C-alpha cells in the first residue's frame, strides 16, 4: 500500500500527521507530506485509511 | 439578548437573521426544517442581502471558488464592504490574510504559517495545562460554577495575548471588543458603539507603537519586521493582522471549549467514558468540533451570478455555515448523532480551502488540554438546572453562561 498527499489540495489541517505520524510529517508551514515515499509498512494499513477518511480537503489518496 | 435592528424573523427561508437570538438558540432545527422543506439555500434582505447555503457540497464549492466569492468581508455587517469609510479593499481587506483574496492572500498567509505550525504550537502544552489548573484552583471549593465565565473564556485569551505581546491582564477588554465586533453585528450603530471601536483602535495603536519603540520576541514585533513582496508590511496591514489574531483566536476557542463541556455536562455516558479513557479525548474533541463547530464565515459576491438556481447579486453576502456542512447526512453517517469515537470525520470546523483557520493547531491544543484538565479535576459535573445556559449570537456560536454543579472533584 502507498499513500500520497496532494500538495495542491493540502491546507495544513494536520489530521493525517496527528493520526498517523508514522506515515506523514509536516513542513515548517504546517503542510503535510508522506514519509518513506508513501510506502505503508505492514500493519499500518488501517492508519493510512484513517488518515484518508479524516482529511477535510480530500488531499490524501491510497494505492492498494 | 435582544432582537437585531431588523426585528423578529418572520420566515427562515426568506427572512432569516443569523444575528438573532432565535438563530443562536435553535440553529440545528432551523437548518433541518429548511432542508426538509426543500430549501438548501435560504435568503434574507437583511444586512443588504444575504444567502445561507446549507449543504456540505455548496459550502465546499463556495469556499474553493475565490474567482466568484471574495473574502473582503469575512463577517457580515450592516454596511457592505464598499460602504465602510476608509476601508482597505480587496485583495488585501481590513484584516489580512482572512480578508484577503489571491494572489495577495498566499503571501500574507505564508508569513504567519510558521508561527502556528504544529512544531511551534506543541511546546505551549505545559503552559496551557498550567493556565487551566490555575483557573480551576481559583474556583476554590464552590459546588456551583460557571464554566464559561470562570474557565473557557480565559484560556485562549491568556495564550494569544502572550504570543502577540499584549498585557494578559487586559482580557476583559479583549472580550469586550470581541463581543463588539462579532456578537453585535445586528445591533444599532449607536455613538456608544462607535466610541468602543475608537477605543479599540487607540489601544492597538498604543501597543503597536510601543513595539516599534521597544522591539521584543513576540508576534507584534515579528510583524513589524516582516516583509511582503520585498517591502515592510504597511502599518494598516500590521494592525489589521493583530486585530485578526486577537479577535479570531478568542471567542472561537472559548466557544469550542464551552460547547464540549456543555455536551459532557448533559451526557454522563460520554463524560464517564472520557474520564476512564483520557486517550479518547482527541477523537472526542474532533467530534465536538464537527457537531458544535463554532465558526461561520462569510464571502462577498464579486459579480451578479447564478448559483444552484438562485440569482446572486454583486455585493450580496454569502454565509459559509461550516457547522451546517458538518451536519450534512450526505457527508457524515448519522450526522445528527454525537459519537465521541467517530472514526471517519473529515469535518470542516476550521474551514475548507485556502482560508483554513491559521490557528487550528493552537485551538486543538487548547481544547484538548482544557477538557483533559477539567475532567481530571472534576470527574463528575452536570448542568445547574436552576440557571440558564446562554449562547452567543452571530457568526461564532458557543455558550456564554454555562452554570454547572460540581458533583465530584479530584
Coordinates of C-alpha atoms in Angstrom, one line a residue:
Chain A
X1 CA 0.0 0.0 0.0
X2 CA 1.1 3.6 -0.8
X3 CA -0.2 6.9 0.5
X4 CA 0.1 10.3 -1.2
X5 CA -0.7 13.8 -0.1
X6 CA -1.6 16.1 -3.0
X7 CA 0.3 19.3 -2.1
X8 CA -2.1 21.4 -4.2
X9 CA -5.0 20.3 -2.0
X10 CA -3.4 20.1 1.4
X11 CA -4.2 23.2 3.5
X12 CA -2.4 22.1 6.7
X13 CA -5.3 20.8 8.8
X14 CA -2.7 18.3 10.2
X15 CA -5.2 15.5 10.7
X16 CA -3.0 12.9 9.0
X17 CA 0.1 13.9 11.0
X18 CA -1.9 13.7 14.2
X19 CA -3.5 10.3 13.4
X20 CA -0.6 8.6 11.7
X21 CA 2.8 10.2 12.4
X22 CA 4.5 7.0 11.2
X23 CA 3.2 7.8 7.7
X24 CA 3.1 11.6 7.5
X25 CA 5.1 14.6 8.6
X26 CA 4.5 18.4 8.2
X27 CA 6.9 21.1 7.0
X28 CA 7.7 24.4 8.6
X29 CA 4.5 25.9 7.2
X30 CA 2.4 23.1 8.6
X31 CA 1.6 21.4 5.3
X32 CA 1.7 17.6 5.2
X33 CA 3.8 15.1 3.1
X34 CA 4.1 11.4 3.1
X35 CA 7.2 9.7 4.7
X36 CA 9.2 6.8 3.1
X37 CA 8.0 7.6 -0.4
X38 CA 4.5 6.8 0.7
X39 CA 5.2 3.1 1.3
X40 CA 2.9 2.0 4.2
X41 CA 4.7 -0.6 6.4
X42 CA 2.8 -3.8 7.0
X43 CA 0.3 -3.4 9.9
X44 CA -0.2 0.3 9.4
X45 CA -2.8 0.0 6.6
X46 CA -5.7 0.9 8.9
X47 CA -3.9 4.1 10.0
X48 CA -3.4 5.1 6.3
X49 CA -7.2 4.6 5.7
X50 CA -8.0 6.5 8.9
X51 CA -5.9 9.5 7.7
X52 CA -7.6 9.4 4.4
X53 CA -11.1 9.4 6.0
X54 CA -10.2 12.4 8.2
X55 CA -8.7 14.8 5.6
X56 CA -11.2 17.7 5.2
X57 CA -9.7 18.7 1.8
X58 CA -9.7 15.2 0.3
X59 CA -6.0 15.6 -0.3
X60 CA -4.9 12.0 0.5
X61 CA -5.0 9.1 -1.9
X62 CA -4.2 5.4 -1.3
X63 CA -2.9 2.9 -3.8
X64 CA -3.7 -0.6 -2.6
Chain B
X1 CA -30.1 39.1 24.3
X2 CA -32.2 41.4 22.2
X3 CA -33.6 41.2 18.6
X4 CA -31.4 42.8 15.9
X5 CA -32.3 46.2 14.3
X6 CA -34.2 44.2 11.7
X7 CA -36.7 42.8 14.2
X8 CA -38.0 39.3 14.8
X9 CA -37.7 36.8 11.9
X10 CA -40.9 36.1 10.1
X11 CA -39.8 33.2 7.8
X12 CA -36.4 31.4 8.0
X13 CA -36.3 30.6 4.2
X14 CA -36.8 34.2 3.0
X15 CA -36.2 36.4 6.0
X16 CA -33.5 34.6 8.2
X17 CA -31.3 36.5 10.6
X18 CA -28.1 34.8 11.7
X19 CA -27.5 37.5 14.2
X20 CA -30.8 36.9 16.1
X21 CA -31.1 35.1 19.4
X22 CA -33.5 32.6 17.9
X23 CA -30.9 31.5 15.4
X24 CA -28.3 31.1 18.1
X25 CA -30.7 29.0 20.2
X26 CA -32.3 26.9 17.5
X27 CA -29.9 26.7 14.5
X28 CA -29.8 23.0 14.2
X29 CA -33.6 22.7 14.0
X30 CA -33.8 25.7 11.6
X31 CA -31.3 24.1 9.2
X32 CA -33.2 20.7 9.3
X33 CA -36.5 22.4 8.7
X34 CA -35.2 24.4 5.8
X35 CA -33.5 21.3 4.2
X36 CA -36.5 19.1 4.7
X37 CA -38.8 21.7 3.2
X38 CA -36.6 21.6 0.0
X39 CA -34.7 24.8 0.7
X40 CA -31.0 24.1 0.7
X41 CA -30.1 27.8 0.4
X42 CA -32.0 30.4 2.3
X43 CA -32.1 34.2 1.6
X44 CA -32.7 37.3 3.6
X45 CA -32.9 41.0 2.6
X46 CA -31.3 41.8 6.0
X47 CA -27.8 43.2 6.0
X48 CA -28.4 44.3 2.5
X49 CA -29.0 40.8 1.1
X50 CA -27.5 37.6 2.5
X51 CA -27.5 33.9 1.4
X52 CA -27.3 30.8 3.6
X53 CA -26.3 27.6 1.8
X54 CA -26.7 24.6 4.0
X55 CA -25.2 21.5 2.3
X56 CA -21.6 20.4 2.6
X57 CA -21.3 20.4 -1.2
X58 CA -22.3 24.1 -1.6
X59 CA -20.2 25.3 1.3
X60 CA -17.2 23.4 -0.1
X61 CA -17.8 24.8 -3.6
X62 CA -18.0 28.4 -2.4
X63 CA -15.0 28.1 -0.1
X64 CA -13.0 26.9 -3.1
X65 CA -14.4 29.4 -5.6
X66 CA -12.3 32.5 -5.0
X67 CA -12.9 33.7 -8.5
X68 CA -16.6 34.5 -7.8
X69 CA -16.6 35.0 -4.0
X70 CA -14.3 37.5 -2.2
X71 CA -13.2 37.3 1.4
X72 CA -13.2 41.0 1.7
X73 CA -16.0 40.8 4.3
X74 CA -15.4 37.7 6.4
X75 CA -18.0 39.0 8.9
X76 CA -21.5 40.1 7.7
X77 CA -22.2 43.7 8.7
X78 CA -25.0 46.2 8.2
X79 CA -22.7 48.1 5.8
X80 CA -21.4 46.5 2.6
X81 CA -17.6 46.5 2.3
X82 CA -17.8 49.3 -0.3
X83 CA -19.9 51.4 2.2
X84 CA -17.4 51.3 5.0
X85 CA -15.4 54.6 5.2
X86 CA -11.6 54.4 4.8
X87 CA -11.8 50.7 4.3
X88 CA -8.9 48.7 2.7
X89 CA -10.5 46.9 -0.2
X90 CA -9.7 43.6 -2.0
X91 CA -7.4 41.9 -2.4
X92 CA -5.9 42.9 1.0
X93 CA -9.0 43.6 3.0
X94 CA -9.1 45.1 6.5
X95 CA -7.8 42.1 8.5
X96 CA -5.3 40.2 6.3
X97 CA -5.0 37.4 5.5
X98 CA -8.5 36.3 6.5
X99 CA -9.9 39.2 4.5
X100 CA -7.5 38.7 1.5
X101 CA -8.0 37.2 -1.9
X102 CA -5.5 35.6 -4.2
X103 CA -2.8 36.2 -5.2
X104 CA -2.0 38.6 -2.3
X105 CA -3.5 36.1 0.2
X106 CA -0.9 33.4 -0.2
X107 CA 2.0 35.8 0.6
X108 CA 0.3 37.4 3.6
X109 CA -0.6 33.9 5.0
X110 CA 2.8 32.4 4.4
X111 CA 4.3 35.0 6.7
X112 CA 2.2 33.7 9.6
X113 CA 2.0 30.0 8.9
X114 CA 5.4 29.0 10.6
X115 CA 4.4 30.6 13.9
X116 CA 1.2 28.5 14.0
X117 CA 2.6 25.2 12.6
X118 CA 2.5 22.1 14.9
X119 CA 6.1 22.2 15.8
X120 CA 5.8 25.8 17.1
X121 CA 2.5 25.2 18.9
X122 CA 3.1 21.9 20.6
X123 CA 5.6 23.4 23.1
X124 CA 2.8 25.5 24.5
X125 CA 1.1 22.5 26.0
X126 CA 2.7 22.8 29.5
X127 CA 1.7 26.5 29.7
X128 CA -1.9 25.7 28.7
X129 CA -2.0 22.9 31.3
X130 CA -0.8 25.4 34.0
X131 CA -3.4 28.0 32.9
X132 CA -6.3 25.5 33.1
X133 CA -5.2 24.2 36.5
X134 CA -4.8 27.7 37.9
X135 CA -8.3 28.7 36.7
X136 CA -9.7 25.6 38.5
X137 CA -7.7 26.4 41.6
X138 CA -9.3 29.9 41.6
X139 CA -12.8 28.4 41.8
X140 CA -12.0 27.2 45.3
X141 CA -14.4 24.7 46.7
X142 CA -17.6 26.1 45.3
X143 CA -20.1 23.4 44.1
X144 CA -21.8 25.8 41.7
X145 CA -19.5 27.3 39.0
X146 CA -19.9 29.0 35.6
X147 CA -17.6 27.0 33.2
X148 CA -17.8 29.8 30.6
X149 CA -17.2 32.8 32.8
X150 CA -14.7 31.1 35.1
X151 CA -12.9 28.7 32.7
X152 CA -13.4 28.6 28.9
X153 CA -13.4 32.3 28.2
X154 CA -10.0 32.8 29.8
X155 CA -7.9 30.1 28.2
X156 CA -7.4 31.4 24.6
X157 CA -7.1 35.0 25.8
X158 CA -4.1 34.2 28.0
X159 CA -2.3 32.3 25.3
X160 CA -2.8 34.7 22.4
X161 CA -2.0 37.8 24.5
X162 CA 1.3 36.2 25.4
X163 CA 2.0 35.2 21.8
X164 CA 1.2 38.7 20.5
X165 CA 2.9 40.6 23.3
X166 CA -0.2 42.3 24.8
X167 CA -0.9 42.5 28.6
X168 CA -2.6 39.3 29.8
X169 CA -4.5 41.3 32.4
X170 CA -6.4 43.1 29.6
X171 CA -8.5 40.0 28.9
X172 CA -11.8 41.8 29.9
X173 CA -11.1 44.5 27.3
X174 CA -10.3 41.9 24.6
X175 CA -13.6 40.1 25.3
X176 CA -15.5 43.3 25.2
X177 CA -14.1 44.1 21.8
X178 CA -14.8 40.5 20.6
X179 CA -18.4 41.0 21.5
X180 CA -18.5 44.4 19.8
X181 CA -17.0 43.0 16.5
X182 CA -18.7 39.6 16.4
X183 CA -21.8 39.3 18.5
X184 CA -23.1 42.8 18.0
X185 CA -23.5 42.6 14.2
X186 CA -27.2 43.2 14.3
X187 CA -27.2 46.0 17.0
X188 CA -27.9 49.6 16.3
X189 CA -24.9 51.6 15.3
X190 CA -25.0 53.9 18.3
X191 CA -22.4 56.5 19.3
X192 CA -21.5 54.4 22.3
X193 CA -20.7 51.5 20.0
X194 CA -18.6 53.8 17.7
X195 CA -16.8 55.0 20.7
X196 CA -15.9 51.4 21.6
X197 CA -14.4 50.9 18.2
X198 CA -12.4 54.1 18.7
X199 CA -11.1 52.9 22.0
X200 CA -10.1 49.5 20.4
X201 CA -8.2 51.3 17.6
X202 CA -6.4 53.6 20.1
X203 CA -5.4 50.6 22.3
X204 CA -3.9 48.8 19.3
X205 CA -2.1 52.0 18.1
X206 CA -0.6 52.4 21.5
X207 CA 0.7 48.9 21.7
X208 CA 2.0 48.7 18.2
X209 CA 3.9 52.0 18.7
X210 CA 5.3 50.6 21.9
X211 CA 6.6 47.6 20.0
X212 CA 8.1 49.9 17.4
X213 CA 10.0 51.7 20.2
X214 CA 10.7 48.6 22.3
X215 CA 11.1 45.6 20.0
X216 CA 10.8 42.2 21.7
X217 CA 10.4 38.5 20.9
X218 CA 6.7 38.3 20.1
X219 CA 4.3 38.3 17.1
X220 CA 3.8 42.1 17.0
X221 CA 7.5 42.7 16.7
X222 CA 7.7 39.9 14.2
X223 CA 5.1 41.5 12.0
X224 CA 6.8 44.9 12.3
X225 CA 9.9 43.4 10.9
X226 CA 8.2 41.1 8.3
X227 CA 8.4 41.9 4.6
X228 CA 5.9 41.1 1.8
X229 CA 6.9 41.4 -1.9
X230 CA 10.3 42.8 -0.7
X231 CA 8.9 45.6 1.4
X232 CA 7.9 46.1 5.1
X233 CA 4.2 45.5 5.8
X234 CA 2.1 48.7 5.8
X235 CA 1.0 49.8 9.2
X236 CA -2.6 49.1 8.3
X237 CA -1.6 45.6 7.3
X238 CA 0.2 45.0 10.6
X239 CA -2.6 46.5 12.8
X240 CA -5.2 44.5 10.7
X241 CA -3.4 41.3 11.3
X242 CA -3.0 42.0 15.1
X243 CA -6.8 42.6 15.2
X244 CA -7.4 39.3 13.4
X245 CA -5.1 37.3 15.6
X246 CA -6.6 38.8 18.8
X247 CA -10.3 38.5 17.8
X248 CA -10.2 35.3 15.8
X249 CA -8.3 33.4 18.5
X250 CA -10.5 34.3 21.4
X251 CA -14.2 33.5 21.3
X252 CA -13.8 30.8 18.7
X253 CA -11.8 28.5 21.0
X254 CA -13.7 29.8 24.0
X255 CA -16.9 28.6 22.2
X256 CA -15.3 25.3 21.3
X257 CA -14.3 24.5 24.8
X258 CA -17.6 25.7 26.2
X259 CA -19.7 23.6 23.8
X260 CA -17.6 20.5 24.5
X261 CA -18.1 20.9 28.3
X262 CA -21.8 21.6 27.8
X263 CA -22.1 18.3 25.9
X264 CA -20.3 16.4 28.6
X265 CA -22.4 18.0 31.4
X266 CA -25.5 16.8 29.7
X267 CA -24.2 13.3 28.6
X268 CA -22.9 11.4 31.5
X269 CA -22.1 8.3 29.5
X270 CA -19.8 10.2 27.3
X271 CA -18.3 12.0 30.3
X272 CA -17.6 8.8 32.1
X273 CA -16.0 7.2 29.0
X274 CA -13.6 10.1 28.7
X275 CA -12.8 10.2 32.5
X276 CA -12.0 6.5 32.3
X277 CA -10.2 6.7 28.9
X278 CA -8.4 10.0 28.6
X279 CA -6.7 8.8 25.4
X280 CA -10.1 9.0 23.7
X281 CA -10.2 12.8 24.3
X282 CA -8.5 13.8 20.9
X283 CA -11.1 11.9 18.9
X284 CA -13.9 13.3 21.1
X285 CA -12.7 16.8 20.5
X286 CA -12.9 16.2 16.7
X287 CA -16.5 15.1 17.2
X288 CA -17.3 18.1 19.3
X289 CA -15.7 20.3 16.6
X290 CA -17.9 18.6 14.0
X291 CA -21.2 18.7 15.9
X292 CA -20.8 22.1 17.6
X293 CA -18.4 23.9 15.1
X294 CA -18.4 27.4 16.4
X295 CA -17.5 29.4 13.3
X296 CA -19.5 30.5 10.2
X297 CA -17.5 32.6 7.7
X298 CA -18.8 35.0 5.1
X299 CA -18.0 35.8 1.5
X300 CA -19.0 38.7 -0.8
X301 CA -20.3 38.0 -4.3
X302 CA -18.0 39.7 -6.8
X303 CA -20.4 40.0 -9.8
X304 CA -24.0 39.1 -10.5
X305 CA -24.2 35.3 -10.9
X306 CA -26.3 32.2 -10.8
X307 CA -25.6 29.6 -8.1
X308 CA -27.5 26.4 -7.9
X309 CA -30.6 28.0 -9.3
X310 CA -30.6 31.3 -7.4
X311 CA -29.6 34.7 -8.7
X312 CA -26.9 36.2 -6.5
X313 CA -26.2 39.9 -6.9
X314 CA -22.9 41.8 -6.8
X315 CA -22.0 42.6 -3.1
X316 CA -24.6 40.1 -1.7
X317 CA -23.2 38.4 1.4
X318 CA -22.9 34.6 1.4
X319 CA -22.5 32.8 4.7
X320 CA -20.4 29.7 4.9
X321 CA -22.0 27.8 7.8
X322 CA -19.4 25.2 8.4
X323 CA -21.5 23.9 11.4
X324 CA -24.3 23.1 8.9
X325 CA -22.0 21.4 6.5
X326 CA -20.8 19.3 9.4
X327 CA -24.3 18.0 10.0
X328 CA -25.0 17.1 6.3
X329 CA -26.1 13.4 6.1
X330 CA -24.6 13.1 2.6
X331 CA -21.2 13.7 4.1
X332 CA -21.4 12.1 7.6
X333 CA -23.1 8.9 8.7
X334 CA -25.7 9.7 11.3
X335 CA -24.7 13.3 11.2
X336 CA -27.1 14.3 13.9
X337 CA -25.8 11.8 16.4
X338 CA -22.7 12.8 18.5
X339 CA -20.4 9.8 18.5
X340 CA -17.3 10.6 20.5
X341 CA -15.5 7.7 18.9
X342 CA -16.4 8.5 15.4
X343 CA -13.6 7.3 13.1
X344 CA -14.2 8.9 9.7
X345 CA -14.5 12.6 10.5
X346 CA -13.5 15.0 7.8
X347 CA -15.3 17.9 9.4
X348 CA -15.0 21.4 8.2
X349 CA -14.9 23.2 11.6
X350 CA -11.7 25.0 10.6
X351 CA -12.9 25.9 7.2
X352 CA -12.1 24.5 3.8
X353 CA -9.7 25.7 1.1
X354 CA -7.1 28.4 1.2
X355 CA -8.5 30.1 4.4
X356 CA -8.2 27.1 6.6
X357 CA -8.1 28.5 10.2
X358 CA -4.5 29.6 10.7
X359 CA -4.8 28.9 14.5
X360 CA -6.3 25.4 14.2
X361 CA -3.3 23.7 15.8
X362 CA -3.4 26.1 18.7
X363 CA -7.2 25.8 19.0
X364 CA -7.0 22.0 19.1
X365 CA -4.2 22.1 21.7
X366 CA -6.3 24.4 23.9
X367 CA -9.5 22.4 23.5
X368 CA -7.7 19.1 24.2
X369 CA -5.9 20.4 27.3
X370 CA -8.9 22.3 28.6
X371 CA -11.1 19.2 28.5
X372 CA -8.4 16.9 29.8
X373 CA -7.7 19.1 32.9
X374 CA -11.4 19.8 33.6
X375 CA -12.3 16.1 33.6
X376 CA -9.3 15.2 35.7
X377 CA -10.2 17.9 38.3
X378 CA -14.0 17.5 38.0
X379 CA -14.7 13.8 37.1
X380 CA -18.5 14.4 37.7
X381 CA -20.4 17.6 36.8
X382 CA -23.8 18.4 35.4
X383 CA -25.8 21.4 34.2
X384 CA -27.3 23.5 37.0
X385 CA -31.0 23.3 36.2
X386 CA -31.8 26.4 38.3
X387 CA -29.8 28.6 35.9
X388 CA -29.9 29.2 32.2
X389 CA -27.3 28.4 29.5
X390 CA -27.0 31.3 27.1
X391 CA -25.5 31.2 23.5
X392 CA -23.6 33.9 21.7
X393 CA -25.2 35.4 18.6
X394 CA -23.6 36.0 15.2
X395 CA -21.0 34.0 13.3
X396 CA -19.3 32.5 16.3
X397 CA -21.6 30.3 18.4
X398 CA -20.8 29.0 21.9
X399 CA -22.1 29.1 25.5
X400 CA -21.6 32.4 27.2
X401 CA -23.1 31.3 30.5
X402 CA -22.5 27.7 31.5
X403 CA -23.8 27.0 35.0
X404 CA -22.6 23.7 36.3
X405 CA -23.0 21.8 39.5
X406 CA -19.7 20.0 40.5
X407 CA -20.6 16.6 41.9
X408 CA -17.1 15.2 42.4
X409 CA -13.6 16.7 42.4
X410 CA -10.2 15.1 42.4

